[in-house]
């Protein structure tokens, strides 16, 4: 992820072209930079605005990653006709202080990173209001990172050389918080805001920067799960798979599994239960599955994340589960009912899907009938009536549990057929 041009390798190790990162030239380079900083000048730095005399180097990604070769993306504007408004000198106006700070930043061992070779690197930079708080926060989590690991640096656990292997950016962040709440004792400063820097692979690196502000409540969910010794990343996200319905070779679609894990992580971090539910739906050719232990962990996550917040007591969830079971049975050979349920946009269509579910009950065979609780449907109708303004959340809960039973049903059948 380091955006410094690489030079010839030294004894098999990556070496950088930048003088500051070369053992032989570092001292001289630092001297030169400080001499330039000491000079008084009249030019203004484009990054910090301070006056300076002359630059060490022009503005490059090595010292300021967001700058790109596409001038317009770097703020360069010029108009030909009428008023000429040009920032031609833009890349030259970069002061030696900013150069030094910018380049040194790569040696910071408090940056969380994840590189997926051939695709992209993601870096997480904590955002805090004071430098003191930033330093404290970084200090608290540094032991969780392994700076000598090339592609990813979150340790499996403190003291271990092994690092976690999340499938994407958001799963990296959720993995970090899991370790943070498990491993860091003094939680005086908890960073909730991050700059996520995504660096694509290839010659032209147009960096994507986004700010992620996490809600207090979101972090509380991950924290409470760790209090119950449940790892949000390791025992939930990383235990969810996409299974092919009729596998010819490997039973798991790993590409899709990675995408689903990433989407689920993003949904949790952005407090988006709708997206969480939709990502558990079966898809063409397969279904999202997990073990029984993972299912219990997901249920605990849902309880802490949604039910308690919605004020729905734990017992009431049995009603939603039972109806989910009915939907799964009715969708056994054709998940269209499940998709229809997921797509309901207003409470009237939701009622009509519930009526459709009730009609499907008539067609159930002896076997299926034994395994369901038809009265649950009345219970659910009452639950929606009592919480009309929350019908969407109830729909999403029903989607989650229907998908869950759909997946279990599929797996049971496969076993029976074996
Ligand atoms: Zn500057």
Short mmCIF file of C-alpha atoms and ligand atoms in Angstrom, two decimals:
data_model
loop_
_atom_site.label_atom_id
_atom_site.label_comp_id
_atom_site.label_asym_id
_atom_site.label_seq_id
_atom_site.Cartn_x
_atom_site.Cartn_y
_atom_site.Cartn_z
CA UNK A 1 0.00 0.00 0.00
CA UNK A 2 3.00 2.28 0.23
CA UNK A 3 2.79 4.77 -2.62
CA UNK A 4 6.50 5.37 -2.99
CA UNK A 5 8.14 4.28 -6.20
CA UNK A 6 10.09 1.11 -5.71
CA UNK A 7 13.70 0.92 -6.76
CA UNK A 8 15.99 -2.07 -7.28
CA UNK A 9 15.63 -4.61 -4.53
CA UNK A 10 18.37 -4.73 -1.92
CA UNK A 11 19.19 -8.25 -0.76
CA UNK A 12 15.79 -9.40 -1.91
CA UNK A 13 13.93 -6.72 0.02
CA UNK A 14 11.82 -3.98 -1.47
CA UNK A 15 13.75 -0.71 -1.63
CA UNK A 16 12.25 2.71 -2.23
CA UNK A 17 13.45 5.36 -4.61
CA UNK A 18 12.74 8.11 -2.11
CA UNK A 19 15.96 9.37 -0.45
CA UNK A 20 14.26 9.48 2.94
CA UNK A 21 13.72 5.72 2.89
CA UNK A 22 17.24 4.79 1.86
CA UNK A 23 19.77 4.03 4.55
CA UNK A 24 22.61 5.67 2.65
CA UNK A 25 20.85 8.90 1.77
CA UNK A 26 18.39 9.38 4.63
CA UNK A 27 20.63 11.57 6.78
CA UNK A 28 21.57 13.87 3.92
CA UNK A 29 17.99 14.09 2.76
CA UNK A 30 16.76 15.08 6.21
CA UNK A 31 19.49 17.74 6.43
CA UNK A 32 18.54 19.10 3.05
CA UNK A 33 14.83 19.18 3.94
CA UNK A 34 15.49 21.00 7.23
CA UNK A 35 17.70 23.53 5.45
CA UNK A 36 14.84 24.23 3.04
CA UNK A 37 12.34 24.51 5.90
CA UNK A 38 14.58 27.13 7.53
CA UNK A 39 14.60 29.30 4.42
CA UNK A 40 12.11 32.15 4.33
CA UNK A 41 10.09 32.56 1.20
CA UNK A 42 7.05 34.06 -0.44
CA UNK A 43 5.43 31.05 -2.10
CA UNK A 44 2.34 29.55 -0.50
CA UNK A 45 1.96 25.82 0.08
CA UNK A 46 -1.13 24.36 -1.59
CA UNK A 47 -1.62 21.88 1.25
CA UNK A 48 -0.98 23.86 4.46
CA UNK A 49 -1.05 27.43 3.17
CA UNK A 50 2.18 28.45 4.90
CA UNK A 51 4.81 30.51 3.05
CA UNK A 52 7.98 28.75 1.95
CA UNK A 53 10.98 29.31 -0.29
CA UNK A 54 11.39 26.28 -2.50
CA UNK A 55 10.01 22.73 -2.59
CA UNK A 56 11.96 19.52 -2.06
CA UNK A 57 9.83 17.84 -4.66
CA UNK A 58 6.61 18.66 -6.36
CA UNK A 59 3.32 17.34 -5.04
CA UNK A 60 3.24 13.57 -5.56
CA UNK A 61 1.25 10.67 -4.18
CA UNK A 62 4.24 9.57 -2.11
CA UNK A 63 3.75 12.60 0.13
CA UNK A 64 0.08 13.34 -0.50
CA UNK A 65 -1.84 10.26 -1.71
CA UNK A 66 -5.06 11.94 -2.91
CA UNK A 67 -3.25 13.90 -5.63
CA UNK A 68 -3.63 12.27 -9.03
CA UNK A 69 -2.26 12.62 -12.53
CA UNK A 70 -5.68 13.70 -13.67
CA UNK A 71 -5.29 17.42 -13.08
CA UNK A 72 -8.97 18.19 -12.71
CA UNK A 73 -9.26 15.66 -9.88
CA UNK A 74 -6.46 17.46 -8.08
CA UNK A 75 -8.31 20.76 -8.21
CA UNK A 76 -6.56 22.20 -11.27
CA UNK A 77 -8.91 24.42 -13.26
CA UNK A 78 -8.20 26.55 -16.29
CA UNK A 79 -10.42 28.41 -18.70
CA UNK A 80 -9.24 29.39 -22.14
CA UNK A 81 -11.64 32.10 -23.19
CA UNK A 82 -12.37 35.23 -21.31
CA UNK A 83 -10.82 35.08 -17.93
CA UNK A 84 -7.82 32.84 -17.71
CA UNK A 85 -7.97 31.06 -14.42
CA UNK A 86 -5.14 28.64 -14.10
CA UNK A 87 -3.39 26.80 -11.30
CA UNK A 88 -0.44 25.87 -13.42
CA UNK A 89 2.02 26.08 -10.58
CA UNK A 90 -0.14 23.87 -8.43
CA UNK A 91 2.08 20.79 -8.26
CA UNK A 92 5.18 22.90 -7.56
CA UNK A 93 3.69 24.70 -4.56
CA UNK A 94 4.38 22.05 -1.96
CA UNK A 95 6.36 23.10 1.09
CA UNK A 96 9.25 21.05 2.55
CA UNK A 97 7.45 20.62 5.90
CA UNK A 98 4.45 18.98 4.26
CA UNK A 99 6.81 16.85 2.18
CA UNK A 100 8.56 15.56 5.30
CA UNK A 101 5.35 14.89 7.23
CA UNK A 102 3.68 13.30 4.22
CA UNK A 103 6.52 10.94 3.45
CA UNK A 104 7.10 9.97 7.06
CA UNK A 105 3.47 8.92 7.38
CA UNK A 106 4.18 5.59 5.63
CA UNK A 107 6.30 4.49 8.56
CA UNK A 108 3.38 4.90 10.99
CA UNK A 109 2.64 1.52 12.56
CA UNK A 110 -0.82 2.63 13.67
CA UNK A 111 -2.35 2.38 10.21
CA UNK A 112 -4.68 -0.56 9.66
CA UNK A 113 -4.28 -2.02 6.19
CA UNK A 114 -5.47 -4.81 3.98
CA UNK A 115 -4.12 -5.49 0.50
CA UNK A 116 -5.86 -7.81 -1.88
CA UNK A 117 -3.16 -8.38 -4.49
CA UNK A 118 -4.30 -7.50 -7.99
CA UNK A 119 -7.34 -5.65 -6.70
CA UNK A 120 -6.76 -2.92 -4.15
CA UNK A 121 -5.30 -1.87 -0.83
CA UNK A 122 -7.40 -0.37 1.90
CA UNK A 123 -5.97 1.79 4.65
CA UNK A 124 -7.81 2.99 7.71
CA UNK A 125 -6.67 6.23 9.30
CA UNK A 126 -8.31 7.16 12.62
CA UNK A 127 -9.90 10.62 12.79
CA UNK A 128 -9.99 12.30 16.16
CA UNK A 129 -10.41 15.90 17.22
CA UNK A 130 -7.21 16.25 19.19
CA UNK A 131 -3.72 15.01 18.53
CA UNK A 132 -3.54 13.83 22.11
CA UNK A 133 -6.62 11.63 21.75
CA UNK A 134 -5.30 10.35 18.42
CA UNK A 135 -2.00 9.38 20.00
CA UNK A 136 -3.78 7.66 22.92
CA UNK A 137 -6.10 5.74 20.66
CA UNK A 138 -3.29 4.57 18.39
CA UNK A 139 -1.20 3.56 21.37
CA UNK A 140 -4.06 1.47 22.74
CA UNK A 141 -4.45 -0.66 19.62
CA UNK A 142 -0.88 -0.86 18.29
CA UNK A 143 -0.26 -4.27 19.96
CA UNK A 144 -3.13 -5.64 17.87
CA UNK A 145 -1.29 -4.89 14.64
CA UNK A 146 1.59 -6.76 13.06
CA UNK A 147 3.54 -4.20 11.08
CA UNK A 148 5.81 -6.76 9.48
CA UNK A 149 2.98 -8.49 7.69
CA UNK A 150 2.85 -7.36 4.09
CA UNK A 151 -0.78 -7.63 3.01
CA UNK A 152 -2.77 -7.37 6.23
CA UNK A 153 -1.90 -6.41 9.74
CA UNK A 154 -4.61 -7.34 12.23
CA UNK A 155 -3.24 -10.06 14.45
CA UNK A 156 -5.36 -13.15 15.05
CA UNK A 157 -4.75 -12.34 18.69
CA UNK A 158 -2.34 -10.18 20.59
CA UNK A 159 1.15 -11.65 20.58
CA UNK A 160 0.46 -13.89 17.63
CA UNK A 161 2.41 -13.42 14.39
CA UNK A 162 -0.50 -14.72 12.38
CA UNK A 163 -2.84 -12.14 10.84
CA UNK A 164 -6.53 -12.23 9.94
CA UNK A 165 -7.57 -12.49 6.32
CA UNK A 166 -10.77 -10.45 5.84
CA UNK A 167 -12.34 -10.42 2.39
CA UNK A 168 -12.60 -6.66 1.97
CA UNK A 169 -12.54 -3.19 3.48
CA UNK A 170 -15.53 -3.21 5.83
CA UNK A 171 -14.78 -6.71 7.04
CA UNK A 172 -11.30 -5.44 7.94
CA UNK A 173 -12.78 -2.67 10.07
CA UNK A 174 -15.25 -4.96 11.82
CA UNK A 175 -12.40 -7.43 12.41
CA UNK A 176 -10.41 -4.60 14.00
CA UNK A 177 -13.18 -3.70 16.45
CA UNK A 178 -13.66 -7.32 17.40
CA UNK A 179 -9.99 -7.53 18.42
CA UNK A 180 -10.15 -4.10 20.01
CA UNK A 181 -12.98 -4.98 22.36
CA UNK A 182 -11.47 -8.35 23.15
CA UNK A 183 -7.93 -7.19 23.64
CA UNK A 184 -7.71 -3.59 24.80
CA UNK A 185 -8.32 -3.13 28.49
CA UNK A 186 -8.23 0.62 28.89
CA UNK A 187 -10.97 1.92 26.69
CA UNK A 188 -10.56 5.60 27.51
CA UNK A 189 -10.41 6.66 23.90
CA UNK A 190 -12.37 4.80 21.31
CA UNK A 191 -12.03 6.13 17.79
CA UNK A 192 -15.33 6.05 15.96
CA UNK A 193 -14.41 7.98 12.87
CA UNK A 194 -12.07 6.82 10.12
CA UNK A 195 -10.78 7.86 6.77
CA UNK A 196 -10.93 4.87 4.52
CA UNK A 197 -8.38 5.13 1.74
CA UNK A 198 -8.76 2.70 -1.11
CA UNK A 199 -5.81 2.39 -3.46
CA UNK A 200 -6.49 0.50 -6.68
CA UNK A 201 -3.87 -1.73 -8.25
CA UNK A 202 -2.32 -0.73 -11.55
CA UNK A 203 -0.33 2.15 -12.98
CA UNK A 204 -2.89 4.90 -12.46
CA UNK A 205 -3.89 5.09 -8.85
CA UNK A 206 -6.89 7.31 -8.35
CA UNK A 207 -7.42 7.02 -4.68
CA UNK A 208 -10.86 6.83 -3.18
CA UNK A 209 -11.23 8.52 0.16
CA UNK A 210 -14.31 8.12 2.28
CA UNK A 211 -15.12 9.07 5.82
CA UNK A 212 -16.77 6.45 7.99
CA UNK A 213 -18.49 7.72 11.10
CA UNK A 214 -19.65 4.87 13.27
CA UNK A 215 -22.61 5.27 15.58
CA UNK A 216 -22.09 4.73 19.30
CA UNK A 217 -24.84 2.11 19.20
CA UNK A 218 -23.05 0.13 16.47
CA UNK A 219 -19.89 -0.14 18.51
CA UNK A 220 -21.94 -1.10 21.54
CA UNK A 221 -23.33 -4.10 19.63
CA UNK A 222 -19.83 -5.39 18.80
CA UNK A 223 -18.69 -4.70 22.34
CA UNK A 224 -21.62 -6.50 23.94
CA UNK A 225 -21.08 -9.50 21.72
CA UNK A 226 -17.45 -9.66 22.80
CA UNK A 227 -18.58 -9.42 26.43
CA UNK A 228 -20.52 -12.60 25.71
CA UNK A 229 -17.39 -14.04 24.12
CA UNK A 230 -18.82 -13.89 20.63
CA UNK A 231 -16.47 -12.58 17.94
CA UNK A 232 -18.45 -10.50 15.46
CA UNK A 233 -15.97 -11.09 12.66
CA UNK A 234 -14.51 -14.47 13.35
CA UNK A 235 -17.58 -16.29 14.65
CA UNK A 236 -20.23 -14.60 12.55
CA UNK A 237 -18.99 -12.90 9.36
CA UNK A 238 -16.19 -15.34 8.58
CA UNK A 239 -18.49 -18.32 9.23
CA UNK A 240 -21.07 -17.40 6.58
CA UNK A 241 -20.80 -19.11 3.19
CA UNK A 242 -22.59 -19.26 -0.11
CA UNK A 243 -23.34 -22.88 -0.98
CA UNK A 244 -24.22 -24.07 -4.48
CA UNK A 245 -27.55 -25.92 -4.68
CA UNK A 246 -26.12 -28.56 -7.00
CA UNK A 247 -22.37 -28.51 -6.57
CA UNK A 248 -20.40 -30.22 -9.32
CA UNK A 249 -17.08 -29.42 -7.75
CA UNK A 250 -16.44 -27.31 -4.67
CA UNK A 251 -19.59 -26.77 -2.59
CA UNK A 252 -18.82 -23.10 -1.86
CA UNK A 253 -18.74 -20.11 -4.21
CA UNK A 254 -15.81 -18.28 -2.68
CA UNK A 255 -16.08 -15.08 -4.74
CA UNK A 256 -19.69 -14.59 -3.79
CA UNK A 257 -18.97 -15.65 -0.21
CA UNK A 258 -16.38 -12.86 0.03
CA UNK A 259 -18.82 -10.32 -1.39
CA UNK A 260 -21.60 -11.37 0.96
CA UNK A 261 -19.27 -11.18 3.99
CA UNK A 262 -18.17 -7.72 2.92
CA UNK A 263 -21.78 -6.55 2.44
CA UNK A 264 -22.83 -7.96 5.81
CA UNK A 265 -19.91 -6.19 7.52
CA UNK A 266 -20.84 -2.92 5.85
CA UNK A 267 -24.49 -3.38 6.86
CA UNK A 268 -23.57 -3.89 10.52
CA UNK A 269 -21.14 -0.95 10.58
CA UNK A 270 -23.60 1.36 8.85
CA UNK A 271 -26.49 0.16 11.02
CA UNK A 272 -28.39 -0.97 7.92
CA UNK A 273 -30.51 -3.95 8.94
CA UNK A 274 -32.36 -3.94 5.63
CA UNK A 275 -29.17 -4.61 3.70
CA UNK A 276 -28.11 -7.21 6.29
CA UNK A 277 -31.38 -9.11 5.78
CA UNK A 278 -31.22 -8.96 1.98
CA UNK A 279 -27.71 -10.34 1.88
CA UNK A 280 -28.89 -13.52 3.63
CA UNK A 281 -31.50 -14.25 0.95
CA UNK A 282 -30.97 -17.27 -1.31
CA UNK A 283 -29.71 -16.37 -4.79
CA UNK A 284 -29.80 -18.02 -8.15
CA UNK A 285 -28.06 -21.38 -7.89
CA UNK A 286 -27.53 -21.43 -4.16
CA UNK A 287 -28.12 -20.23 -0.66
CA UNK A 288 -26.36 -18.51 2.22
CA UNK A 289 -25.52 -21.07 4.90
CA UNK A 290 -23.74 -21.48 8.21
CA UNK A 291 -23.36 -23.88 11.09
CA UNK A 292 -25.70 -24.21 14.05
CA UNK A 293 -23.25 -22.40 16.35
CA UNK A 294 -23.04 -19.53 13.89
CA UNK A 295 -26.83 -19.43 13.69
CA UNK A 296 -27.02 -18.96 17.46
CA UNK A 297 -24.43 -16.18 17.22
CA UNK A 298 -26.41 -14.46 14.46
CA UNK A 299 -29.53 -14.68 16.62
CA UNK A 300 -27.68 -13.06 19.49
CA UNK A 301 -26.46 -10.33 17.16
CA UNK A 302 -30.01 -9.69 15.99
CA UNK A 303 -31.28 -9.62 19.55
CA UNK A 304 -28.71 -7.06 20.70
CA UNK A 305 -28.77 -5.05 17.48
CA UNK A 306 -32.48 -4.94 16.64
CA UNK A 307 -34.97 -6.58 19.00
CA UNK A 308 -33.91 -4.86 22.16
CA UNK A 309 -33.85 -1.56 20.35
CA UNK A 310 -37.30 -2.20 18.90
CA UNK A 311 -38.63 -3.11 22.31
CA UNK A 312 -39.71 -6.56 21.14
CA UNK A 313 -39.29 -9.11 23.93
CA UNK A 314 -37.22 -12.20 23.22
CA UNK A 315 -40.29 -14.49 23.43
CA UNK A 316 -42.03 -12.67 20.62
CA UNK A 317 -39.19 -13.55 18.31
CA UNK A 318 -40.38 -17.16 18.43
CA UNK A 319 -43.45 -16.03 16.51
CA UNK A 320 -41.30 -14.46 13.79
CA UNK A 321 -39.13 -17.57 13.71
CA UNK A 322 -42.12 -19.89 13.33
CA UNK A 323 -43.52 -17.82 10.48
CA UNK A 324 -40.05 -17.75 8.94
CA UNK A 325 -40.13 -21.53 9.06
CA UNK A 326 -43.49 -21.53 7.26
CA UNK A 327 -42.19 -19.17 4.56
CA UNK A 328 -39.12 -21.38 4.12
CA UNK A 329 -41.27 -24.51 3.74
CA UNK A 330 -43.55 -22.75 1.26
CA UNK A 331 -40.48 -21.58 -0.69
CA UNK A 332 -38.83 -24.99 -0.72
CA UNK A 333 -38.98 -25.54 -4.45
CA UNK A 334 -39.39 -21.96 -5.48
CA UNK A 335 -38.14 -19.02 -3.43
CA UNK A 336 -40.36 -16.49 -5.23
CA UNK A 337 -42.55 -16.02 -2.15
CA UNK A 338 -39.46 -15.17 -0.14
CA UNK A 339 -38.37 -12.62 -2.76
CA UNK A 340 -41.88 -11.17 -2.83
CA UNK A 341 -41.82 -10.78 0.94
CA UNK A 342 -38.47 -9.02 0.73
CA UNK A 343 -39.73 -6.61 -1.94
CA UNK A 344 -42.85 -5.40 -0.10
CA UNK A 345 -42.73 -1.63 -0.16
CA UNK A 346 -45.76 -0.71 1.91
CA UNK A 347 -47.80 -2.22 4.68
CA UNK A 348 -50.68 -3.17 2.37
CA UNK A 349 -48.50 -5.35 0.16
CA UNK A 350 -46.99 -6.79 3.34
CA UNK A 351 -50.49 -7.79 4.52
CA UNK A 352 -51.22 -9.34 1.17
CA UNK A 353 -48.02 -11.42 1.27
CA UNK A 354 -48.96 -12.59 4.78
CA UNK A 355 -52.36 -13.66 3.40
CA UNK A 356 -50.60 -15.51 0.61
CA UNK A 357 -48.45 -17.32 3.16
CA UNK A 358 -51.59 -18.34 5.03
CA UNK A 359 -53.16 -19.70 1.82
CA UNK A 360 -50.02 -21.75 1.13
CA UNK A 361 -50.54 -23.58 4.41
CA UNK A 362 -53.40 -25.54 2.85
CA UNK A 363 -51.08 -27.11 0.34
CA UNK A 364 -48.56 -28.35 2.90
CA UNK A 365 -48.06 -32.09 3.06
CA UNK A 366 -48.25 -34.16 6.23
CA UNK A 367 -44.53 -33.97 6.84
CA UNK A 368 -44.26 -30.20 6.56
CA UNK A 369 -47.41 -29.69 8.62
CA UNK A 370 -45.85 -31.56 11.50
CA UNK A 371 -42.94 -29.17 11.56
CA UNK A 372 -44.78 -25.86 11.61
CA UNK A 373 -46.94 -23.86 13.96
CA UNK A 374 -49.85 -22.42 11.94
CA UNK A 375 -51.04 -20.24 14.87
CA UNK A 376 -47.78 -18.31 14.66
CA UNK A 377 -49.22 -16.47 11.67
CA UNK A 378 -51.96 -14.96 13.84
CA UNK A 379 -49.33 -13.99 16.37
CA UNK A 380 -47.32 -12.23 13.69
CA UNK A 381 -50.36 -10.37 12.41
CA UNK A 382 -50.98 -9.15 15.97
CA UNK A 383 -47.30 -8.15 16.32
CA UNK A 384 -47.48 -6.07 13.13
CA UNK A 385 -50.76 -4.49 14.27
CA UNK A 386 -49.19 -3.51 17.60
CA UNK A 387 -46.10 -2.10 15.89
CA UNK A 388 -47.44 -0.72 12.62
CA UNK A 389 -44.79 1.98 12.38
CA UNK A 390 -42.16 -0.73 12.66
CA UNK A 391 -43.58 -3.07 10.00
CA UNK A 392 -40.46 -2.73 7.84
CA UNK A 393 -38.23 -3.97 10.63
CA UNK A 394 -40.56 -6.90 11.23
CA UNK A 395 -40.48 -7.67 7.51
CA UNK A 396 -36.65 -7.67 7.58
CA UNK A 397 -36.63 -9.93 10.63
CA UNK A 398 -38.96 -12.29 8.81
CA UNK A 399 -36.66 -12.21 5.77
CA UNK A 400 -33.67 -13.11 7.96
CA UNK A 401 -35.44 -16.05 9.64
CA UNK A 402 -37.06 -17.29 6.44
CA UNK A 403 -33.65 -17.31 4.73
CA UNK A 404 -32.21 -19.05 7.75
CA UNK A 405 -34.77 -21.88 7.66
CA UNK A 406 -34.56 -22.02 3.89
CA UNK A 407 -30.85 -22.70 4.17
CA UNK A 408 -31.30 -25.26 6.96
CA UNK A 409 -34.05 -27.02 4.99
CA UNK A 410 -31.84 -27.28 1.95
CA UNK A 411 -29.00 -28.74 3.90
CA UNK A 412 -31.20 -31.25 5.72
CA UNK A 413 -32.55 -32.48 2.44
CA UNK A 414 -29.11 -32.88 0.97
CA UNK A 415 -28.15 -34.98 3.97
CA UNK A 416 -31.29 -37.11 3.68
CA UNK A 417 -30.59 -37.74 0.03
CA UNK A 418 -27.06 -38.86 0.70
ZN1 LIG B 1 2.78 22.82 3.46
#
